[in-house]
Short mmCIF file of C-alpha atoms in Angstrom, two decimals:
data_model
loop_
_atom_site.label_atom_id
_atom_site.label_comp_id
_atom_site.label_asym_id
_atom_site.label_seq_id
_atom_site.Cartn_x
_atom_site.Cartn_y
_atom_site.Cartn_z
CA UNK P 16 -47.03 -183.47 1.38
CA UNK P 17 -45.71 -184.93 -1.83
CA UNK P 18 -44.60 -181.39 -3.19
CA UNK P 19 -42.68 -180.71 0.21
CA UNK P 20 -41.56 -184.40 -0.11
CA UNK P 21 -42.62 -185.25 3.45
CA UNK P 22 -41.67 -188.97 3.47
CA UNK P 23 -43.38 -189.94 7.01
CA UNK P 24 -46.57 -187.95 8.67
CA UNK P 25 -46.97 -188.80 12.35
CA UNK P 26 -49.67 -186.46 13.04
CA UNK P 27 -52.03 -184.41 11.26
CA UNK P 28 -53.88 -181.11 12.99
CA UNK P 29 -56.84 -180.01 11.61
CA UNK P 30 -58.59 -176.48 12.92
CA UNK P 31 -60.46 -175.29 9.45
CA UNK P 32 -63.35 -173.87 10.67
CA UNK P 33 -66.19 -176.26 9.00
CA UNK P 34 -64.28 -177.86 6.12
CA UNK P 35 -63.01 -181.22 8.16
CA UNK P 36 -64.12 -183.39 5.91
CA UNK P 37 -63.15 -182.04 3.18
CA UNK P 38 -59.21 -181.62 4.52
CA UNK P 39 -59.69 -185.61 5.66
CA UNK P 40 -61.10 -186.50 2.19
CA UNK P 41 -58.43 -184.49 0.76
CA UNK P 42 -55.81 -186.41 3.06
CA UNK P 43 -57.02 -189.84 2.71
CA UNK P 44 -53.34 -190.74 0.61
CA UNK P 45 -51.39 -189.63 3.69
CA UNK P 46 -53.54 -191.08 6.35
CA UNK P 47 -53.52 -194.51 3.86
CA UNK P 48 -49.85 -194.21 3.75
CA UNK P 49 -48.64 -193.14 7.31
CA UNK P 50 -51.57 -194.01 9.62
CA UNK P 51 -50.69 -190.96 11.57
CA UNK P 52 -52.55 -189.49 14.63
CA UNK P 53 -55.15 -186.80 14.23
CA UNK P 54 -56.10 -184.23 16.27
CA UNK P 55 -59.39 -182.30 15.15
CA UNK P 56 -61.31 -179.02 16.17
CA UNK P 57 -65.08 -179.29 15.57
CA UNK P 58 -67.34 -176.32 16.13
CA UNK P 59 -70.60 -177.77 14.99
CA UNK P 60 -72.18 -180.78 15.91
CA UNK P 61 -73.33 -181.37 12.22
CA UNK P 62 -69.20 -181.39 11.62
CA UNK P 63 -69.13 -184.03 14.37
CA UNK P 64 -71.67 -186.59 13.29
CA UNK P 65 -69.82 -186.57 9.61
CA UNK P 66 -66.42 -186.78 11.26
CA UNK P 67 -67.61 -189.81 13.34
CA UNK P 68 -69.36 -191.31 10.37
CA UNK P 69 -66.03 -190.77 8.32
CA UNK P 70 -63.22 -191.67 10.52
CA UNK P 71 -64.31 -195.40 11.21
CA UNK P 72 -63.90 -195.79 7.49
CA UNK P 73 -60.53 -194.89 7.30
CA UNK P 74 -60.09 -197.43 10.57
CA UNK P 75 -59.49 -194.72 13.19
CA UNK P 76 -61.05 -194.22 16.33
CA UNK P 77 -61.60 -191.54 18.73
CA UNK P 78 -59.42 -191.81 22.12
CA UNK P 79 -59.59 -188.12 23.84
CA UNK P 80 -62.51 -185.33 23.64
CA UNK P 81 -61.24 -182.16 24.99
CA UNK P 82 -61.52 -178.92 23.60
CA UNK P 83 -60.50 -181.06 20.40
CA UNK P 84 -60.78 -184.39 19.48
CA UNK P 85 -57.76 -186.74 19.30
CA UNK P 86 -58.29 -189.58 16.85
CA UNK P 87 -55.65 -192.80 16.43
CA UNK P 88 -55.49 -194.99 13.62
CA UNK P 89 -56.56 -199.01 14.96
CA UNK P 90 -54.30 -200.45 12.40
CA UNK P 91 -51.84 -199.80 10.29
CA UNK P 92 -53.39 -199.46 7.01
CA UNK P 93 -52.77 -199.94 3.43
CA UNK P 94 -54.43 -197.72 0.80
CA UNK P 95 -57.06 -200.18 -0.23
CA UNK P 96 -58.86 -199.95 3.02
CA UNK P 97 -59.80 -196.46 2.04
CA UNK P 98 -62.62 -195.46 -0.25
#
């Protein structure tokens, strides 16, 4: 994001086969910056339970469970809200 100078992420997709966490760990900047909508594939329930555990940290909650799961931030947050 800061190489391709995106100023303003609205939403963030993530379908990485296993490594969620790691892309939302690896994201926390942007999502601490722009608050923006994620929408999330999870294969394994193991992936699930550490998503769930890991979202409400970053203040997001999940609002749709499809064949995805569609995640919204519940505030607009500053980067000191995430560890």
């Amino acid at each position: 994001v800061k190489k391709l100078r995106v100023s303003d992420v609205r939403l963030i997709k993530i379908d990485v086969q296993g490594a969620e966490v790691d892309v939302l760990k690896g994201a926390k900047k942007t999502i601490a910056k722009d608050s923006p909508n994620i929408i999330i594939e999870i294969d394994s329930k193991s992936h699930l339970e550490s998503i769930k555990k890991l979202l409400p940290k970053y203040m997001y909650k999940k609002i749709s469970q499809h064949d995805y799961f569609f995640y919204k931030p519940t505030t607009r947050l500053k980067s000191k809200h995430i560890e």
